[in-house]
Amino acid sequence: TILCSKKQFTNRMKMTVMFPEMNPSMDSYRIGTLLELARSIAIKLAEQNLRVRVCVQGSMGVGIFTGVPKQLNGVHTLLQRMDWESEPGEENDGMVGDYVRFGFVGKE
């Protein structure tokens, strides 16, 4: 806590994960593996009353050059459609929206 009050410690975290199923240059690239990992980590952090924002890279261009890398096309939609078990009466009731939010990585 001393480091945090002196601005020498931050609560932000960045993870870089690279295992065979996540390497887009290989034939076995599977985005579901990464989304399951992201959901598991987000739920565990939210269970500790921490707010979590799961972000996906958004559009990289402007005008006619607007586009998303092929590997990330549709990932944001998949992320939001996953079963987070956050409906009323489910295990993580109300977690999505209160503790877990979705966003994009970009300029803004």
Short mmCIF file of C-alpha atoms in Angstrom, two decimals:
data_model
loop_
_atom_site.label_atom_id
_atom_site.label_comp_id
_atom_site.label_asym_id
_atom_site.label_seq_id
_atom_site.Cartn_x
_atom_site.Cartn_y
_atom_site.Cartn_z
CA THR A 1 0.00 0.00 0.00
CA ILE A 2 2.93 2.34 0.54
CA LEU A 3 4.06 1.97 -3.09
CA CYS A 4 0.53 2.67 -4.32
CA SER A 5 0.25 5.92 -2.36
CA LYS A 6 3.59 7.07 -3.80
CA LYS A 7 2.35 6.32 -7.37
CA GLN A 8 5.05 3.64 -7.77
CA PHE A 9 2.54 0.83 -8.13
CA THR A 10 -0.47 0.53 -10.42
CA ASN A 11 -3.54 -1.68 -10.42
CA ARG A 12 -3.47 -2.06 -14.21
CA MET A 13 -2.45 -5.37 -15.70
CA LYS A 14 -1.52 -6.42 -19.22
CA MET A 15 -1.22 -10.05 -20.20
CA THR A 16 0.55 -11.41 -23.25
CA VAL A 17 -0.36 -15.03 -23.91
CA MET A 18 1.26 -17.03 -26.68
CA PHE A 19 0.77 -20.76 -26.81
CA PRO A 20 0.31 -22.89 -29.95
CA GLU A 21 -3.49 -22.56 -30.16
CA MET A 22 -3.15 -18.77 -30.05
CA ASN A 23 -0.50 -18.35 -32.73
CA PRO A 24 -2.29 -17.04 -35.85
CA SER A 25 0.53 -18.25 -38.10
CA MET A 26 -0.29 -21.85 -37.25
CA ASP A 27 -3.25 -23.85 -38.56
CA SER A 28 -4.61 -24.50 -35.07
CA TYR A 29 -5.46 -20.86 -34.24
CA ARG A 30 -8.59 -20.93 -32.09
CA ILE A 31 -10.01 -17.69 -30.67
CA GLY A 32 -12.35 -19.60 -28.34
CA THR A 33 -9.37 -20.64 -26.22
CA LEU A 34 -8.39 -17.04 -25.57
CA LEU A 35 -11.97 -15.95 -24.91
CA GLU A 36 -12.43 -18.73 -22.35
CA LEU A 37 -9.21 -17.61 -20.63
CA ALA A 38 -10.33 -13.96 -20.65
CA ARG A 39 -13.75 -14.89 -19.23
CA SER A 40 -12.23 -17.01 -16.47
CA ILE A 41 -9.80 -14.27 -15.40
CA ALA A 42 -12.46 -11.54 -15.59
CA ILE A 43 -14.89 -13.54 -13.43
CA LYS A 44 -12.24 -14.33 -10.82
CA LEU A 45 -11.28 -10.65 -10.56
CA ALA A 46 -14.93 -9.56 -10.40
CA GLU A 47 -15.55 -12.05 -7.58
CA GLN A 48 -12.97 -10.06 -5.61
CA ASN A 49 -15.06 -6.87 -6.16
CA LEU A 50 -12.65 -5.54 -8.80
CA ARG A 51 -13.97 -3.85 -11.92
CA VAL A 52 -12.75 -5.44 -15.15
CA ARG A 53 -12.82 -4.20 -18.74
CA VAL A 54 -12.17 -6.81 -21.40
CA CYS A 55 -10.96 -5.04 -24.55
CA VAL A 56 -10.52 -6.18 -28.14
CA GLN A 57 -8.60 -4.27 -30.80
CA GLY A 58 -11.00 -2.13 -32.79
CA SER A 59 -10.74 -0.62 -36.21
CA MET A 60 -7.24 0.47 -37.20
CA GLY A 61 -7.96 2.98 -39.92
CA VAL A 62 -10.04 5.91 -41.05
CA GLY A 63 -12.43 6.20 -43.99
CA ILE A 64 -11.97 3.56 -46.67
CA PHE A 65 -9.00 2.16 -44.72
CA THR A 66 -11.18 1.20 -41.76
CA GLY A 67 -10.71 -2.44 -40.89
CA VAL A 68 -9.98 -5.01 -38.24
CA PRO A 69 -7.25 -7.66 -38.57
CA LYS A 70 -8.71 -10.86 -40.02
CA GLN A 71 -7.93 -12.84 -36.87
CA LEU A 72 -9.96 -10.39 -34.74
CA ASN A 73 -12.95 -10.03 -37.03
CA GLY A 74 -16.07 -10.81 -34.97
CA VAL A 75 -14.23 -11.35 -31.68
CA HIS A 76 -16.00 -8.49 -29.90
CA THR A 77 -19.39 -9.94 -30.89
CA LEU A 78 -18.36 -13.42 -29.69
CA LEU A 79 -17.15 -11.97 -26.41
CA GLN A 80 -20.50 -10.32 -25.73
CA ARG A 81 -22.49 -13.42 -26.77
CA MET A 82 -20.59 -15.78 -24.48
CA ASP A 83 -22.46 -17.27 -21.54
CA TRP A 84 -21.20 -15.20 -18.59
CA GLU A 85 -23.89 -16.74 -16.31
CA SER A 86 -24.85 -13.19 -15.26
CA GLU A 87 -28.60 -13.34 -15.85
CA PRO A 88 -30.93 -13.03 -12.84
CA GLY A 89 -30.83 -16.21 -10.76
CA GLU A 90 -27.54 -17.48 -12.27
CA GLU A 91 -24.22 -17.90 -10.49
CA ASN A 92 -22.76 -14.51 -11.53
CA ASP A 93 -26.03 -12.57 -11.28
CA GLY A 94 -25.54 -8.96 -12.46
CA MET A 95 -21.76 -9.25 -12.87
CA VAL A 96 -21.70 -8.14 -16.52
CA GLY A 97 -22.41 -4.43 -16.57
CA ASP A 98 -21.61 -3.85 -12.89
CA TYR A 99 -18.16 -5.42 -12.60
CA VAL A 100 -17.32 -6.74 -16.08
CA ARG A 101 -17.52 -4.45 -19.12
CA PHE A 102 -16.42 -4.74 -22.72
CA GLY A 103 -14.50 -2.23 -24.79
CA PHE A 104 -12.07 -1.65 -27.64
CA VAL A 105 -8.36 -0.91 -27.69
CA GLY A 106 -7.65 2.16 -29.74
CA LYS A 107 -6.91 5.87 -29.75
CA GLU A 108 -9.76 6.80 -27.41
#
